[in-house]
Short mmCIF file of C-alpha atoms in Angstrom, two decimals:
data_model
loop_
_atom_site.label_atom_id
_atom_site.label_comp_id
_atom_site.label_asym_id
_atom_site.label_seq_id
_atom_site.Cartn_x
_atom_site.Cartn_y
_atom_site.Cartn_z
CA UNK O 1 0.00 0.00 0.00
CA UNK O 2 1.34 3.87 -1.00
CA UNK O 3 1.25 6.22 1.71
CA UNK O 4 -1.16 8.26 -0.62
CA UNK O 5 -3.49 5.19 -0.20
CA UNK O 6 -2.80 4.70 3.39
CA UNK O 7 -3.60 8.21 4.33
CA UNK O 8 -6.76 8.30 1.75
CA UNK O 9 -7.91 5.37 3.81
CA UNK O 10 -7.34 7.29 7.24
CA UNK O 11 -9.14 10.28 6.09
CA UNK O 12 -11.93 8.60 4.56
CA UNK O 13 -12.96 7.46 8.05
CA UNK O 14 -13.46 11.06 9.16
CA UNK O 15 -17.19 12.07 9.72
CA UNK O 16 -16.45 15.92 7.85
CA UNK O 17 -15.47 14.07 4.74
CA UNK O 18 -17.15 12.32 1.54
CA UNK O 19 -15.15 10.87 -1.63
CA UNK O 20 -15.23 11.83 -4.93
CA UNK O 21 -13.58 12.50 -8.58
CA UNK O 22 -10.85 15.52 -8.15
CA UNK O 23 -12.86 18.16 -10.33
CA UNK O 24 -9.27 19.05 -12.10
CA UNK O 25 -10.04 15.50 -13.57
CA UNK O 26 -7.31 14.23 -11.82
CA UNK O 27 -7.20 11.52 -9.29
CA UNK O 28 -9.56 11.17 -6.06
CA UNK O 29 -10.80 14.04 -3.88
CA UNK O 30 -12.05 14.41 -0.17
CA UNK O 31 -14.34 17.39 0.24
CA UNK O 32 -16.34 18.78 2.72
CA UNK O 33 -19.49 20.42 3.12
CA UNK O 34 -17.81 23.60 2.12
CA UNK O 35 -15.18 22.67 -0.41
CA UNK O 36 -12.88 19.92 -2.06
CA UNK O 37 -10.46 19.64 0.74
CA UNK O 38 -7.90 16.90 -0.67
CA UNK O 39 -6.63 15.79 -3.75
CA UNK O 40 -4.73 12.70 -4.63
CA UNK O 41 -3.17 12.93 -8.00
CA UNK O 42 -0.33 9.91 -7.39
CA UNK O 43 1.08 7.16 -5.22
CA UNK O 44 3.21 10.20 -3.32
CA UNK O 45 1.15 13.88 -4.37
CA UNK O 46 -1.28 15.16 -2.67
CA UNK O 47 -2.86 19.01 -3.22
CA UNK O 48 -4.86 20.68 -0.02
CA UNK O 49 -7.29 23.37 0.21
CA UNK O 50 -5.53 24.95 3.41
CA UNK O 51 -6.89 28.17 2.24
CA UNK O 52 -4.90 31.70 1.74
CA UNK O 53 -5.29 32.55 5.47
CA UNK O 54 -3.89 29.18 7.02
CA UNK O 55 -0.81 29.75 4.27
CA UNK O 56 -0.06 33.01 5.20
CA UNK O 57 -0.69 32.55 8.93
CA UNK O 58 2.06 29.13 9.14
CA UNK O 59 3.55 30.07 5.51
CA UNK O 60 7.72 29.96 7.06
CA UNK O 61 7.00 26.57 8.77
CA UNK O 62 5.63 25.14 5.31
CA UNK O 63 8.10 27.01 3.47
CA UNK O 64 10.82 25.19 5.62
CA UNK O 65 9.01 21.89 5.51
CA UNK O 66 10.89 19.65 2.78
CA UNK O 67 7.55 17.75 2.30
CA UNK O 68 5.27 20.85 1.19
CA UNK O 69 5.75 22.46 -2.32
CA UNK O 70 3.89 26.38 -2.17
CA UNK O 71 2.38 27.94 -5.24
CA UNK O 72 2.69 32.02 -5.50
CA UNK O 73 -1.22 32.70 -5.57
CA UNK O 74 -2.51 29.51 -4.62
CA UNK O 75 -5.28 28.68 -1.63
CA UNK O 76 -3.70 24.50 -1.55
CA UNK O 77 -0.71 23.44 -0.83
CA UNK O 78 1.34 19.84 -1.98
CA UNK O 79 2.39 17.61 0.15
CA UNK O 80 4.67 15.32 -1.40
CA UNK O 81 4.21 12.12 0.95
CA UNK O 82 8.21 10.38 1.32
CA UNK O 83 7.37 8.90 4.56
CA UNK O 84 4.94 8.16 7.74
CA UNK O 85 5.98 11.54 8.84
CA UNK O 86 4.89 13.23 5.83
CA UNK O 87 1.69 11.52 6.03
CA UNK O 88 1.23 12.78 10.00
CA UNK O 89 2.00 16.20 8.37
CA UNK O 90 -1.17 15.63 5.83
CA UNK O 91 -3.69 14.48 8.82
CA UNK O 92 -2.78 17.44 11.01
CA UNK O 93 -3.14 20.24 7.73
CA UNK O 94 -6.33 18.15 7.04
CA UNK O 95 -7.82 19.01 10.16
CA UNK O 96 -6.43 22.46 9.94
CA UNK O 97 -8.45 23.01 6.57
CA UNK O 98 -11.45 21.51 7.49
CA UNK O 99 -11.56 24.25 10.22
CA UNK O 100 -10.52 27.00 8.18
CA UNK O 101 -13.41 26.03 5.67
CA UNK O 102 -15.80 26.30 8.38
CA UNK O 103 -15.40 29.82 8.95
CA UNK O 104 -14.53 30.58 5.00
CA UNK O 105 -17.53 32.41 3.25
CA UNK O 106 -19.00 30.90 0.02
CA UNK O 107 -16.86 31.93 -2.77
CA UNK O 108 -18.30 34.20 -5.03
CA UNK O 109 -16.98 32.64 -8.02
CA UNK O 110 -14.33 30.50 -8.87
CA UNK O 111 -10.56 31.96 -9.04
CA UNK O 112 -6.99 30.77 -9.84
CA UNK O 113 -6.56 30.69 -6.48
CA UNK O 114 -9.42 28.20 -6.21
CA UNK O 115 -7.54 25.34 -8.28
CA UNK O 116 -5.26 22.67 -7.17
CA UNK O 117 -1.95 22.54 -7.92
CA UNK O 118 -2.14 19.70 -10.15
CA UNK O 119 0.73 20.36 -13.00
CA UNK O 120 1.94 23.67 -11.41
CA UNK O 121 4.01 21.78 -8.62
CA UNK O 122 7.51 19.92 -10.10
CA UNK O 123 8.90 17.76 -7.03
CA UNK O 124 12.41 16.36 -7.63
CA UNK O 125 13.37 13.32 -5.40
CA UNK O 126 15.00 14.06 -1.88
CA UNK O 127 18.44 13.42 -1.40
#
């Protein structure tokens, strides 16, 4: 089992979450009431909604986080999941968007900001 499967698995457990198509047309996607939440494009990349507050509130510790790739612009982050403690970091930013969504207001329309990261993201291999 991936760690992309292993933490789809964990997260499709939680009550605030239902599973669906990824509306970039790639991959699987948790949403929310609110919003699409999580997307899982491979065995190892996953985009999240964390919203532009959340990025700009903890945007130095993601910046420094080898794991997270940020997109100028962007409301979701990528995680690129390497190991268990990658996928730890995913289940705590989960539960940190699903929060942030909560309090969001509906979006008047859709913007760039609004789409995942899906083929804006290049992650070379660690090491």
């Amino acid at each position: 089992m991936t760690l992309a499967q292993r933490a789809m698995e964990q997260l499709q457990v939680w009550p605030d979450l239902r599973s669906g198509p990824a509306s970039c047309g790639a991959g699987r996607a948790l949403r929310s009431v609110h919003s699409e939440i999580v997307h899982f494009h491979s065995d190892r990349d996953v985009d999240l909604h964390l919203t532009a507050s959340v990025i700009r509130r903890f945007h130095d510790d993601l910046q420094e986080s080898t794991a997270i790739r940020l997109v100028p612009g962007s409301s979701w982050v990528t995680v690129h999941l390497d190991c268990d403690t990658d996928v730890d970091l995913l289940m705590s930013l989960v539960s940190a968007a699903l929060k942030a969504h909560q309090h969001r207001p509906a979006p008047a329309g859709r913007t760039a900001g609004d789409a995942c990261n899906f083929r804006r993201v290049t992650v070379l291999p660690r090491g």
